Amino acid sequence: MKTFFYTLKQAFIQFGRNRSMSLISIFAITCMLLILSLFFIMFINVNAAAESVKGDYNSIEIFLLDETTPEQADVMVEDMKQQKGVSDAFYKTKDEAMAEFKARWGDNGYLLDGLADNPLPNSVVVMISDLEQADALAAHAEEYEGIEDVKYYKSTVDKLLKTTKFIQISAIILMIFLIIVSIIVVSNTIKLTVFNRSEEISIMKYVGATNWFIRGPFLIEGILIGVISAIIALAITHLLYGQIVDIIGDQVYQMLSTPMVPVGFLIYNFAWIFLALGVSIGSCGSIISMRKFLNA
Amino acid sequence: MIEFDHVTKRYKSNIGLNDVSIKIDEGDFVFLVGPSGAGKSTFVKLILRELDADRGTITVKGKNVTKMSAREVPKLRRNIGIVFQDFRLLPKKTVYENVAFAMEIIHKPRKSIKKHVPQALTMMGIADKAKKYPDELSAGEQQRVAIARAIVNRPKILIADEPTGNLDPDTAWEIMQLLNQINQLGTTIVMVTHAKDIVDKMEKRVIAIEKGRIVRDEKGMYGYKEALADTTNMFDTVAVKKRDTFRAGFRRGGRK
Ligand SMILES: Nc1ncnc2c1ncn2[C@@H]1O[C@H](COP(=O)(O)OP(=O)(O)OP(=O)(O)O)[C@@H](O)[C@H]1O
Ligand SMILES: [Mg+2]
């Protein structure tokens, strides 16, 4: 316990003596974390959008010519229900389609009232349980008589998934890069304190202090830098993301018909990620800065 | 207490020690002499495991130092006190704090610190200087603080690398009396020195090293001409100091 307080006290003293360098590295690491959080936010939102879109569009829509009768459509529905990978199929009239469309437009739905004729076609909607079968089912649907077009949204979903993947991979690469840079920044800051205290450290070594005891204050100093940066970055993210959701949240909802990830949820998750990052960046940085010193 | 068995230590281009075998018994007082660059400091650093031997075995207090893991090294050093030519006190700590520091960092209880630090200071005759800072003390007094720090944890072995190198002959002699006193209380002492008159007067065991080899091991005399003795020749002292500073700088630079 006494050792712990000694370590903590030394860490704060060091932090104070090395104030300007400490502040500079806090600034640098905060910036790194902010860039990271930008990527996380993008990633999380695109991911959420992709998930919900995937759910919406697990379907093939067979648009019918106006002269195709509901009886003909029923034949298609029954045939589709027999196919592998189909969970459900039903007939959707043009009026039903219009109603859905209006609902999606929400408050702006009244704009559609101005249309004289309903331009939407009748359709048969096929719900797919197995996305792998989507291509085959679409090809099968193309062979029906009396259809105008077959639309299925696998390509849209694929594109979204690809985008998510891309963002995911770039986020990981960027993250690794930024973490390495942060560790270097911290280790250089700590190196300065180590250098200032080299005399003391060499005496400690001669008297038989253990390496972990010598490392302790520097470790805490590094972690302190990391944690302070994490808290600042978190606060800024909270503020900015809150603003962003306020300003463009509604538009995003209308465009993608999925809400943005709420601030509270996001910050709660970020808190853990940032703190973990801060602590690991800080401790890695200080251990690296001391490695040569202690082994010599 | 300390045993070297065919120990060799090479640096990149120089040889530090070359096939050295020697035994130092418990309670011994040993002078380590020899020309500059002979390998005396190398010998000391090998005992402390500051350096790893290339070949041979070093045993300290029955423990094989050469095979010791890095985790055991602090334990080894807690049994060895060390004093340097340049004192190495912490300038921002008082005399008391400098000595207490050696106990604090190995987690000695506060009670024990309060008891043993004043004891050590009294033994070194500097109890009245406890609240002073190192730069308020004379060189001799600073070295007494350094010795107090080295013995406050009651090590079985005390190693002194040219402890009188920066002191005038009278002060050097006072320091020698203190070291002798510590030896008489049972501590094994290994002292590296260039001070001919001290070695001659003390009549202890003298181990002479040249070019990394032990060339003489007998009781009594320094055995080199006056010119090597740094307490009587100011120019030599300065030269030795300068070179040591240069080497320290070089080593630090080389490590980066
Ligand atoms: N870190 C090092 N790297 C390379 N060579 C070294 C190093 N330390 C010592 N040496 C060399 O090893 C040899 C022995 O050095 P050592 O320091 O043991 O001598 P010494 O007997 O203590 O000399 P002095 O009386 O001048 O202190 C010398 O030739 C020296 O130049
Ligand atoms: Mg030497």
Coordinates of C-alpha atoms and ligand atoms in Angstrom, one line a residue:
Chain A
M1 CA 0.0 0.0 0.0
K2 CA 2.8 2.3 1.0
T3 CA 4.6 1.4 -2.3
F4 CA 1.4 2.2 -4.2
F5 CA 1.2 5.7 -2.7
Y6 CA 4.9 6.3 -3.3
T7 CA 4.4 5.3 -6.9
L8 CA 1.4 7.5 -7.4
K9 CA 3.0 10.5 -5.8
Q10 CA 6.1 10.1 -7.9
A11 CA 4.0 9.8 -11.0
F12 CA 2.2 13.1 -10.3
I13 CA 5.4 14.9 -9.4
Q14 CA 6.9 13.7 -12.7
F15 CA 3.8 14.7 -14.6
G16 CA 4.1 18.2 -13.0
R17 CA 7.8 18.6 -13.8
N18 CA 7.3 17.5 -17.3
R19 CA 4.2 19.5 -17.8
S20 CA 4.6 21.0 -21.2
M21 CA 5.7 17.8 -22.8
S22 CA 2.8 16.0 -21.0
L23 CA 0.3 18.5 -22.3
I24 CA 1.7 18.2 -25.8
S25 CA 1.3 14.5 -25.8
I26 CA -2.1 14.7 -24.3
F27 CA -3.1 17.0 -27.1
A28 CA -1.6 14.7 -29.7
I29 CA -3.3 11.6 -28.3
T30 CA -6.6 13.4 -27.9
C31 CA -6.4 14.2 -31.7
M32 CA -5.6 10.6 -32.5
L33 CA -8.6 9.4 -30.5
L34 CA -10.8 12.0 -32.1
I35 CA -9.9 10.8 -35.6
L36 CA -10.5 7.3 -34.4
S37 CA -13.9 8.2 -33.0
L38 CA -14.8 9.8 -36.3
F39 CA -14.1 6.5 -38.0
F40 CA -15.9 4.5 -35.3
I41 CA -19.0 6.7 -35.7
M42 CA -19.1 6.3 -39.4
F43 CA -18.5 2.6 -39.0
I44 CA -21.2 2.1 -36.4
N45 CA -23.8 4.1 -38.3
V46 CA -23.1 2.5 -41.7
N47 CA -23.2 -0.8 -40.0
A48 CA -26.5 -0.1 -38.3
A49 CA -27.9 1.2 -41.6
A50 CA -26.7 -1.9 -43.4
E51 CA -28.3 -4.2 -40.9
S52 CA -31.6 -2.6 -41.1
V53 CA -31.6 -2.2 -44.8
K54 CA -30.6 -5.9 -45.1
G55 CA -33.7 -6.7 -43.1
D56 CA -35.9 -4.5 -45.3
Y57 CA -34.7 -5.8 -48.6
N58 CA -34.6 -9.5 -48.1
S59 CA -37.2 -9.7 -50.8
I60 CA -37.7 -9.9 -54.6
E61 CA -40.4 -7.7 -56.0
I62 CA -42.0 -8.8 -59.3
F63 CA -43.6 -5.8 -60.9
L64 CA -46.6 -6.8 -63.0
L65 CA -48.0 -5.3 -66.3
D66 CA -51.3 -3.4 -65.7
E67 CA -53.1 -6.0 -67.8
T68 CA -52.0 -8.9 -65.7
T69 CA -54.9 -10.1 -63.6
P70 CA -54.9 -10.9 -59.8
E71 CA -55.6 -14.5 -60.8
Q72 CA -52.4 -14.7 -62.8
A73 CA -50.6 -13.1 -59.9
D74 CA -52.0 -15.7 -57.5
V75 CA -50.5 -18.5 -59.7
M76 CA -47.1 -16.8 -59.4
V77 CA -47.5 -16.5 -55.6
E78 CA -48.3 -20.2 -55.2
D79 CA -45.5 -21.1 -57.5
M80 CA -43.0 -19.0 -55.6
K81 CA -44.1 -20.4 -52.3
Q82 CA -43.0 -23.8 -53.6
Q83 CA -39.5 -22.6 -54.4
K84 CA -36.5 -23.3 -52.2
G85 CA -35.4 -20.4 -50.0
V86 CA -38.7 -18.6 -50.0
S87 CA -40.3 -17.8 -46.7
D88 CA -43.4 -16.1 -48.0
A89 CA -44.9 -14.6 -51.1
F90 CA -47.9 -12.2 -51.5
Y91 CA -49.7 -10.0 -53.9
K92 CA -49.4 -6.3 -53.4
T93 CA -51.7 -3.9 -55.2
K94 CA -50.6 -0.5 -56.5
D95 CA -52.7 1.2 -53.8
E96 CA -51.0 -0.7 -51.1
A97 CA -47.7 0.2 -52.6
M98 CA -48.6 3.9 -52.6
A99 CA -49.7 3.7 -49.0
E100 CA -46.3 2.3 -48.0
F101 CA -44.5 4.8 -50.1
K102 CA -46.4 7.7 -48.3
A103 CA -45.6 6.2 -44.9
R104 CA -41.9 6.1 -45.7
W105 CA -42.0 9.8 -46.7
G106 CA -43.5 10.6 -43.4
D107 CA -44.5 14.2 -42.9
N108 CA -43.8 14.9 -46.6
G109 CA -46.2 12.2 -47.7
Y110 CA -48.9 14.8 -48.6
L111 CA -46.7 15.8 -51.6
L112 CA -47.8 12.5 -53.2
D113 CA -51.4 13.4 -53.0
G114 CA -50.9 15.8 -55.9
L115 CA -50.4 12.9 -58.3
A116 CA -53.4 12.3 -60.5
D117 CA -52.7 8.7 -61.3
N118 CA -51.0 6.1 -59.2
P119 CA -47.8 5.5 -61.2
L120 CA -46.8 2.4 -59.2
P121 CA -47.5 -1.1 -60.6
N122 CA -49.1 -4.0 -58.9
S123 CA -46.5 -6.5 -57.7
V124 CA -45.8 -9.9 -56.2
V125 CA -43.5 -9.7 -53.2
V126 CA -41.3 -12.7 -52.5
M127 CA -39.7 -12.9 -49.1
I128 CA -36.3 -14.7 -49.1
S129 CA -35.1 -16.7 -46.2
D130 CA -31.9 -17.7 -47.9
L131 CA -30.0 -14.9 -49.6
E132 CA -27.9 -17.4 -51.5
Q133 CA -31.0 -18.4 -53.5
A134 CA -31.8 -14.8 -54.5
D135 CA -30.1 -14.9 -57.9
A136 CA -31.8 -18.2 -58.8
L137 CA -35.2 -17.0 -57.6
A138 CA -34.9 -13.8 -59.6
A139 CA -34.0 -15.7 -62.7
H140 CA -37.0 -18.0 -62.2
A141 CA -39.3 -15.0 -61.8
E142 CA -38.0 -13.4 -65.1
E143 CA -39.7 -16.4 -66.9
Y144 CA -43.2 -15.5 -65.8
E145 CA -45.6 -14.1 -68.4
G146 CA -47.1 -10.7 -67.9
I147 CA -44.4 -9.1 -65.8
E148 CA -42.8 -5.8 -66.3
D149 CA -39.6 -6.1 -64.3
V150 CA -38.0 -8.1 -61.5
K151 CA -36.3 -6.1 -58.8
Y152 CA -34.4 -7.5 -56.0
Y153 CA -32.1 -5.7 -53.7
K154 CA -29.3 -8.1 -53.3
S155 CA -26.9 -5.8 -55.2
T156 CA -27.9 -2.9 -53.0
V157 CA -27.3 -4.9 -49.9
D158 CA -24.0 -6.2 -51.3
K159 CA -22.9 -2.7 -52.0
L160 CA -23.7 -1.6 -48.5
L161 CA -21.9 -4.6 -47.0
K162 CA -18.9 -3.9 -49.2
T163 CA -18.9 -0.3 -48.0
T164 CA -19.1 -1.4 -44.4
K165 CA -16.3 -3.9 -44.9
F166 CA -14.2 -1.2 -46.5
I167 CA -14.8 1.2 -43.7
Q168 CA -14.1 -1.5 -41.2
I169 CA -10.8 -2.4 -42.7
S170 CA -9.6 1.2 -43.1
A171 CA -10.7 1.8 -39.6
I172 CA -8.6 -1.1 -38.3
I173 CA -5.6 0.0 -40.4
L174 CA -5.9 3.6 -39.3
M175 CA -6.4 2.5 -35.7
I176 CA -3.2 0.4 -35.7
F177 CA -1.3 3.3 -37.3
L178 CA -2.6 5.9 -34.9
I179 CA -2.0 3.6 -31.9
I180 CA 1.6 3.1 -32.9
V181 CA 2.1 6.9 -33.4
S182 CA 0.5 7.5 -30.0
I183 CA 2.7 5.0 -28.3
I184 CA 5.8 6.7 -29.8
V185 CA 4.5 10.1 -28.6
V186 CA 4.0 8.8 -25.1
S187 CA 7.3 6.9 -25.0
N188 CA 9.2 10.0 -26.1
T189 CA 7.5 12.1 -23.4
I190 CA 8.3 9.5 -20.7
K191 CA 11.9 9.2 -22.0
L192 CA 12.4 12.8 -21.1
T193 CA 11.4 12.2 -17.5
V194 CA 13.4 9.0 -17.4
F195 CA 16.4 11.1 -18.5
N196 CA 15.7 13.8 -15.9
R197 CA 15.7 11.1 -13.3
S198 CA 18.5 8.9 -14.6
E199 CA 20.7 9.5 -11.6
E200 CA 18.0 8.5 -9.2
I201 CA 17.2 5.4 -11.3
S202 CA 20.8 4.3 -11.4
I203 CA 21.0 4.7 -7.6
M204 CA 17.8 2.7 -7.2
K205 CA 19.2 0.0 -9.3
Y206 CA 22.4 -0.2 -7.3
V207 CA 20.5 -0.4 -4.0
G208 CA 18.4 -3.2 -5.4
A209 CA 15.0 -1.8 -6.3
T210 CA 13.1 -4.1 -8.6
N211 CA 12.5 -3.2 -12.2
W212 CA 8.8 -3.0 -11.6
F213 CA 9.2 -0.7 -8.7
I214 CA 11.4 1.6 -10.8
R215 CA 9.0 1.4 -13.7
G216 CA 5.9 2.1 -11.5
P217 CA 5.8 5.9 -11.5
F218 CA 6.6 6.1 -15.2
L219 CA 3.9 3.6 -16.0
I220 CA 1.4 5.6 -14.0
E221 CA 2.6 8.8 -15.7
G222 CA 2.0 7.2 -19.1
I223 CA -1.4 5.8 -18.1
L224 CA -2.3 9.3 -16.7
I225 CA -1.5 10.8 -20.1
G226 CA -3.5 8.1 -21.9
V227 CA -6.6 8.4 -19.6
I228 CA -6.7 12.2 -19.6
S229 CA -6.6 12.1 -23.4
A230 CA -9.3 9.5 -23.4
I231 CA -11.6 11.6 -21.2
I232 CA -11.0 14.8 -23.2
A233 CA -11.6 13.0 -26.5
L234 CA -14.7 11.4 -25.1
A235 CA -16.2 14.7 -24.0
I236 CA -15.5 16.3 -27.4
T237 CA -17.0 13.3 -29.2
H238 CA -20.1 13.5 -27.0
L239 CA -20.6 17.2 -27.7
L240 CA -19.9 16.9 -31.5
Y241 CA -21.9 13.8 -32.1
G242 CA -24.8 15.2 -30.1
Q243 CA -24.8 18.2 -32.4
I244 CA -24.5 16.1 -35.5
V245 CA -27.5 13.9 -34.5
D246 CA -29.5 17.1 -33.8
I247 CA -28.7 18.6 -37.1
I248 CA -28.7 15.8 -39.6
G249 CA -30.4 13.0 -37.6
D250 CA -33.8 13.6 -39.2
Q251 CA -32.5 13.8 -42.7
V252 CA -30.6 10.5 -42.3
Y253 CA -33.7 8.9 -41.0
Q254 CA -35.6 10.0 -44.1
M255 CA -32.9 9.0 -46.5
L256 CA -32.1 5.6 -45.1
S257 CA -35.3 5.1 -43.0
T258 CA -33.0 4.0 -40.1
P259 CA -32.2 6.3 -37.2
M260 CA -28.6 7.3 -36.3
V261 CA -27.1 5.5 -33.3
P262 CA -28.2 7.4 -30.2
V263 CA -25.6 9.5 -28.4
G264 CA -25.9 7.8 -25.0
F265 CA -25.4 4.4 -26.4
L266 CA -22.5 5.5 -28.5
I267 CA -20.7 7.3 -25.7
Y268 CA -21.2 4.5 -23.3
N269 CA -19.5 2.1 -25.7
F270 CA -16.8 4.6 -26.6
A271 CA -16.0 5.2 -22.9
W272 CA -14.7 1.6 -22.5
I273 CA -12.9 1.6 -25.8
F274 CA -11.2 4.9 -25.2
L275 CA -10.2 4.1 -21.7
A276 CA -8.8 0.8 -22.7
L277 CA -6.9 2.5 -25.6
G278 CA -5.6 5.2 -23.3
V279 CA -4.4 2.8 -20.7
S280 CA -2.7 0.5 -23.2
I281 CA -1.1 3.4 -25.2
G282 CA 0.1 4.9 -22.0
S283 CA 1.6 1.8 -20.5
C284 CA 3.1 0.5 -23.7
G285 CA 4.7 3.9 -24.3
S286 CA 6.3 4.0 -20.9
I287 CA 7.4 0.4 -20.9
I288 CA 9.1 0.9 -24.3
S289 CA 10.8 4.1 -23.1
M290 CA 12.3 2.3 -20.1
R291 CA 13.2 -1.0 -21.7
K292 CA 16.7 -0.1 -22.8
F293 CA 17.3 1.9 -19.6
L294 CA 16.5 -1.0 -17.3
N295 CA 18.3 -3.7 -19.2
A296 CA 21.6 -1.8 -19.4
Chain B
M1 CA 32.0 -14.8 -0.2
I2 CA 33.0 -13.7 -3.8
E3 CA 34.5 -16.2 -6.2
F4 CA 35.6 -15.8 -9.8
D5 CA 36.2 -19.0 -11.7
H6 CA 37.9 -18.5 -15.1
V7 CA 35.9 -15.4 -15.8
T8 CA 36.4 -13.6 -19.1
K9 CA 34.6 -10.4 -20.2
R10 CA 35.2 -8.9 -23.6
Y11 CA 34.0 -5.5 -24.9
K12 CA 33.6 -5.0 -28.6
S13 CA 37.3 -4.3 -29.2
N14 CA 38.9 -4.3 -25.7
I15 CA 39.3 -7.0 -23.2
G16 CA 37.8 -6.3 -19.7
L17 CA 38.9 -9.4 -17.8
N18 CA 40.8 -12.4 -19.2
D19 CA 40.4 -15.7 -17.5
V20 CA 40.4 -14.5 -13.9
S21 CA 40.0 -16.8 -11.0
I22 CA 40.0 -15.5 -7.5
K23 CA 38.4 -16.1 -4.1
I24 CA 37.5 -13.4 -1.5
D25 CA 36.5 -14.7 1.9
E26 CA 33.9 -13.4 4.3
G27 CA 35.3 -10.5 6.3
D28 CA 38.2 -9.8 4.0
F29 CA 39.4 -6.3 3.1
V30 CA 40.8 -6.4 -0.4
F31 CA 42.4 -3.7 -2.4
L32 CA 42.1 -3.9 -6.2
V33 CA 44.9 -2.1 -7.9
G34 CA 46.4 -1.7 -11.3
P35 CA 46.9 0.8 -14.1
S36 CA 44.1 2.6 -15.8
G37 CA 42.1 0.4 -18.1
A38 CA 43.3 -2.8 -16.4
G39 CA 39.8 -4.1 -15.8
K40 CA 39.2 -3.1 -12.1
S41 CA 35.8 -1.5 -12.7
T42 CA 34.9 -4.4 -15.0
F43 CA 35.6 -6.7 -12.1
V44 CA 33.3 -4.7 -9.8
K45 CA 30.5 -4.5 -12.4
L46 CA 30.6 -8.3 -12.9
I47 CA 30.0 -8.8 -9.2
L48 CA 27.0 -6.5 -9.3
R49 CA 25.7 -8.2 -12.5
E50 CA 25.8 -4.8 -14.2
L51 CA 27.7 -6.7 -16.9
D52 CA 27.4 -10.3 -18.0
A53 CA 30.5 -12.5 -18.1
D54 CA 31.3 -14.1 -21.5
R55 CA 32.9 -17.1 -19.9
G56 CA 33.4 -18.6 -16.4
T57 CA 31.4 -18.5 -13.2
I58 CA 31.0 -15.8 -10.6
T59 CA 29.6 -16.8 -7.2
V60 CA 28.5 -14.2 -4.6
K61 CA 27.3 -15.4 -1.2
G62 CA 26.9 -18.9 -2.5
K63 CA 24.7 -17.7 -5.4
N64 CA 25.7 -18.2 -9.0
V65 CA 25.6 -14.6 -10.4
T66 CA 26.3 -15.6 -13.9
K67 CA 23.3 -17.8 -14.1
M68 CA 21.0 -15.5 -12.2
S69 CA 17.8 -14.4 -13.8
A70 CA 17.1 -10.7 -14.2
R71 CA 14.5 -10.9 -11.5
E72 CA 17.0 -12.1 -8.9
V73 CA 19.5 -9.3 -9.6
P74 CA 17.8 -6.8 -7.2
K75 CA 18.1 -9.4 -4.4
L76 CA 21.8 -9.7 -5.1
R77 CA 22.3 -6.0 -5.0
R78 CA 20.5 -5.7 -1.7
N79 CA 23.4 -7.7 -0.2
I80 CA 26.0 -5.4 -1.7
G81 CA 26.7 -1.8 -0.7
I82 CA 28.4 0.4 -3.3
V83 CA 30.3 3.6 -3.1
F84 CA 31.7 5.6 -6.1
Q85 CA 34.4 8.1 -6.7
D86 CA 31.8 10.8 -7.5
F87 CA 29.5 10.1 -4.5
R88 CA 26.3 10.0 -6.7
L89 CA 24.0 11.7 -4.1
L90 CA 20.7 13.1 -5.2
P91 CA 21.0 16.9 -5.1
K92 CA 17.4 17.6 -4.3
K93 CA 17.3 15.4 -1.3
T94 CA 18.7 16.2 2.1
V95 CA 21.4 14.0 3.7
Y96 CA 18.8 12.2 5.7
E97 CA 16.6 11.6 2.7
N98 CA 19.5 10.4 0.6
V99 CA 20.2 7.7 3.1
A100 CA 16.6 6.9 3.8
F101 CA 16.0 6.6 0.0
A102 CA 18.1 3.4 0.0
M103 CA 15.7 1.8 2.5
E104 CA 12.5 3.2 1.1
I105 CA 12.9 1.8 -2.3
I106 CA 13.3 -1.7 -1.0
H107 CA 10.1 -1.3 1.1
K108 CA 11.7 -1.2 4.6
P109 CA 9.1 -0.2 7.2
R110 CA 9.1 3.4 8.4
K111 CA 10.1 2.4 11.9
S112 CA 13.2 0.7 10.8
I113 CA 14.1 3.7 8.6
K114 CA 13.8 6.1 11.5
K115 CA 16.1 3.9 13.5
H116 CA 18.7 2.9 11.1
V117 CA 19.3 6.1 9.1
P118 CA 20.4 8.1 12.2
Q119 CA 22.5 5.2 13.3
A120 CA 24.3 5.1 9.9
L121 CA 24.8 8.9 10.0
T122 CA 26.2 8.8 13.5
M123 CA 28.6 6.0 12.6
M124 CA 29.8 8.1 9.7
G125 CA 30.2 11.1 12.0
I126 CA 27.7 13.3 10.1
A127 CA 24.6 13.1 12.3
D128 CA 24.6 16.9 12.6
K129 CA 24.4 17.3 8.8
A130 CA 21.1 15.3 8.4
K131 CA 19.1 18.3 7.2
K132 CA 21.7 19.7 4.8
Y133 CA 21.7 19.2 1.1
P134 CA 24.7 17.6 -0.7
D135 CA 26.0 20.9 -2.2
E136 CA 26.3 22.3 1.3
L137 CA 28.8 19.7 2.3
S138 CA 32.5 19.2 1.7
A139 CA 33.7 16.4 -0.6
G140 CA 34.7 14.3 2.4
E141 CA 31.3 14.8 4.0
Q142 CA 29.5 13.9 0.8
Q143 CA 31.5 10.6 0.6
R144 CA 30.5 9.9 4.2
V145 CA 26.8 10.3 3.2
A146 CA 27.4 7.9 0.3
I147 CA 28.9 5.3 2.6
A148 CA 26.1 5.7 5.1
R149 CA 23.7 5.1 2.2
A150 CA 25.7 2.0 1.1
I151 CA 25.7 0.4 4.6
V152 CA 22.3 1.5 5.9
N153 CA 20.7 -1.8 4.7
R154 CA 23.5 -3.7 6.4
P155 CA 24.9 -5.5 3.3
K156 CA 27.4 -8.3 3.7
I157 CA 29.6 -6.9 1.0
L158 CA 30.7 -3.3 0.4
I159 CA 32.3 -2.4 -2.9
A160 CA 34.1 1.0 -3.3
D161 CA 35.3 2.0 -6.7
E162 CA 38.0 4.7 -6.1
P163 CA 36.2 6.1 -3.1
T164 CA 39.0 8.5 -2.2
G165 CA 39.8 9.5 -5.8
N166 CA 38.2 13.0 -5.4
L167 CA 39.5 13.6 -1.8
D168 CA 42.7 15.2 -0.4
P169 CA 45.0 12.8 1.4
D170 CA 43.8 13.7 4.9
T171 CA 40.2 13.3 4.1
A172 CA 41.0 10.2 2.2
W173 CA 42.6 8.8 5.2
E174 CA 39.6 9.6 7.4
I175 CA 37.3 7.7 4.9
M176 CA 39.7 4.8 5.1
Q177 CA 39.3 4.7 8.8
L178 CA 35.6 4.5 8.4
L179 CA 35.8 1.7 5.9
N180 CA 38.1 -0.2 8.2
Q181 CA 35.6 0.2 11.0
I182 CA 32.9 -1.2 8.8
N183 CA 35.1 -4.1 7.9
Q184 CA 35.7 -4.8 11.5
L185 CA 32.0 -5.1 12.1
G186 CA 32.1 -8.0 9.7
T187 CA 31.4 -6.5 6.2
T188 CA 33.6 -7.8 3.4
I189 CA 35.1 -4.9 1.5
V190 CA 36.5 -4.7 -2.0
M191 CA 38.1 -1.4 -2.7
V192 CA 39.4 -0.2 -6.1
T193 CA 42.1 2.4 -5.7
H194 CA 45.1 4.2 -7.1
A195 CA 46.2 5.5 -3.7
K196 CA 49.6 4.1 -3.0
D197 CA 50.1 5.5 0.4
I198 CA 46.8 4.3 1.6
V199 CA 47.3 0.7 0.4
D200 CA 50.8 0.7 1.9
K201 CA 49.6 2.0 5.3
M202 CA 46.6 -0.4 5.6
E203 CA 48.6 -3.6 5.0
K204 CA 45.6 -5.5 3.6
R205 CA 45.3 -8.1 0.8
V206 CA 46.2 -6.5 -2.5
I207 CA 45.0 -7.9 -5.9
A208 CA 46.8 -6.3 -8.9
I209 CA 45.2 -6.5 -12.3
E210 CA 46.9 -5.7 -15.6
K211 CA 45.4 -6.0 -19.0
G212 CA 42.5 -8.0 -17.6
R213 CA 44.7 -10.6 -15.8
I214 CA 45.5 -10.9 -12.1
V215 CA 49.3 -10.4 -11.9
R216 CA 49.7 -10.4 -8.1
D217 CA 47.7 -11.3 -5.0
E218 CA 49.5 -10.8 -1.7
K219 CA 49.3 -9.0 1.6
G220 CA 50.8 -5.6 2.0
M221 CA 52.1 -3.3 -0.7
Y222 CA 50.6 -1.2 -3.5
G223 CA 53.5 -2.3 -5.7
Y224 CA 53.4 0.5 -8.3
K225 CA 55.4 3.6 -8.6
E226 CA 54.2 6.9 -7.2
A227 CA 53.0 8.1 -10.6
L228 CA 49.9 5.9 -10.5
A229 CA 48.7 7.2 -7.2
D230 CA 46.0 9.8 -7.7
T231 CA 45.9 11.2 -4.2
T232 CA 49.4 12.5 -4.4
N233 CA 49.4 13.6 -8.0
M234 CA 46.9 16.3 -8.9
F235 CA 47.4 15.9 -12.7
D236 CA 46.6 12.2 -12.6
T237 CA 43.5 12.8 -10.6
V238 CA 42.3 15.3 -13.1
A239 CA 43.2 13.0 -16.0
V240 CA 41.4 10.0 -14.5
K241 CA 38.3 12.1 -13.8
K242 CA 38.3 13.6 -17.3
R243 CA 38.6 10.2 -18.9
D244 CA 35.9 8.7 -16.7
T245 CA 33.5 11.5 -17.6
F246 CA 34.4 11.0 -21.3
R247 CA 33.8 7.3 -21.0
A248 CA 30.5 7.8 -19.2
G249 CA 29.3 10.1 -21.9
F250 CA 30.5 7.7 -24.6
R251 CA 28.7 4.8 -23.0
R252 CA 25.5 6.7 -22.7
G253 CA 25.8 7.8 -26.3
G254 CA 26.6 4.3 -27.5
R255 CA 23.6 2.8 -25.9
K256 CA 21.0 4.8 -27.8
Ligands
LIG1 N1 31.5 0.0 -21.9 C1 32.7 -0.3 -22.4 N2 32.8 -0.5 -23.8 C2 34.0 -0.8 -24.3 N3 35.1 -0.9 -23.7 C3 35.1 -0.7 -22.3 C4 33.9 -0.4 -21.6 N4 34.1 -0.3 -20.3 C5 35.4 -0.5 -20.2 N5 36.0 -0.8 -21.4 C6 37.4 -1.1 -21.6 O1 37.8 -2.3 -20.8 C7 39.0 -2.1 -20.2 C8 38.9 -2.2 -18.7 O2 38.1 -1.1 -18.3 P1 37.9 -0.8 -16.7 O3 36.9 0.3 -16.7 O4 37.5 -2.1 -16.1 O5 39.3 -0.3 -16.2 P2 39.7 0.2 -14.8 O6 40.7 -0.8 -14.3 O7 38.5 0.4 -14.0 O8 40.4 1.6 -15.1 P3 40.4 2.9 -14.3 O9 41.5 2.7 -13.2 O10 40.9 3.9 -15.2 O11 39.1 3.1 -13.7 C9 39.6 -0.8 -20.7 O12 40.4 -1.1 -21.8 C10 38.4 0.0 -21.1 O13 38.7 0.9 -22.2
MG2 MG 37.6 2.2 -13.1

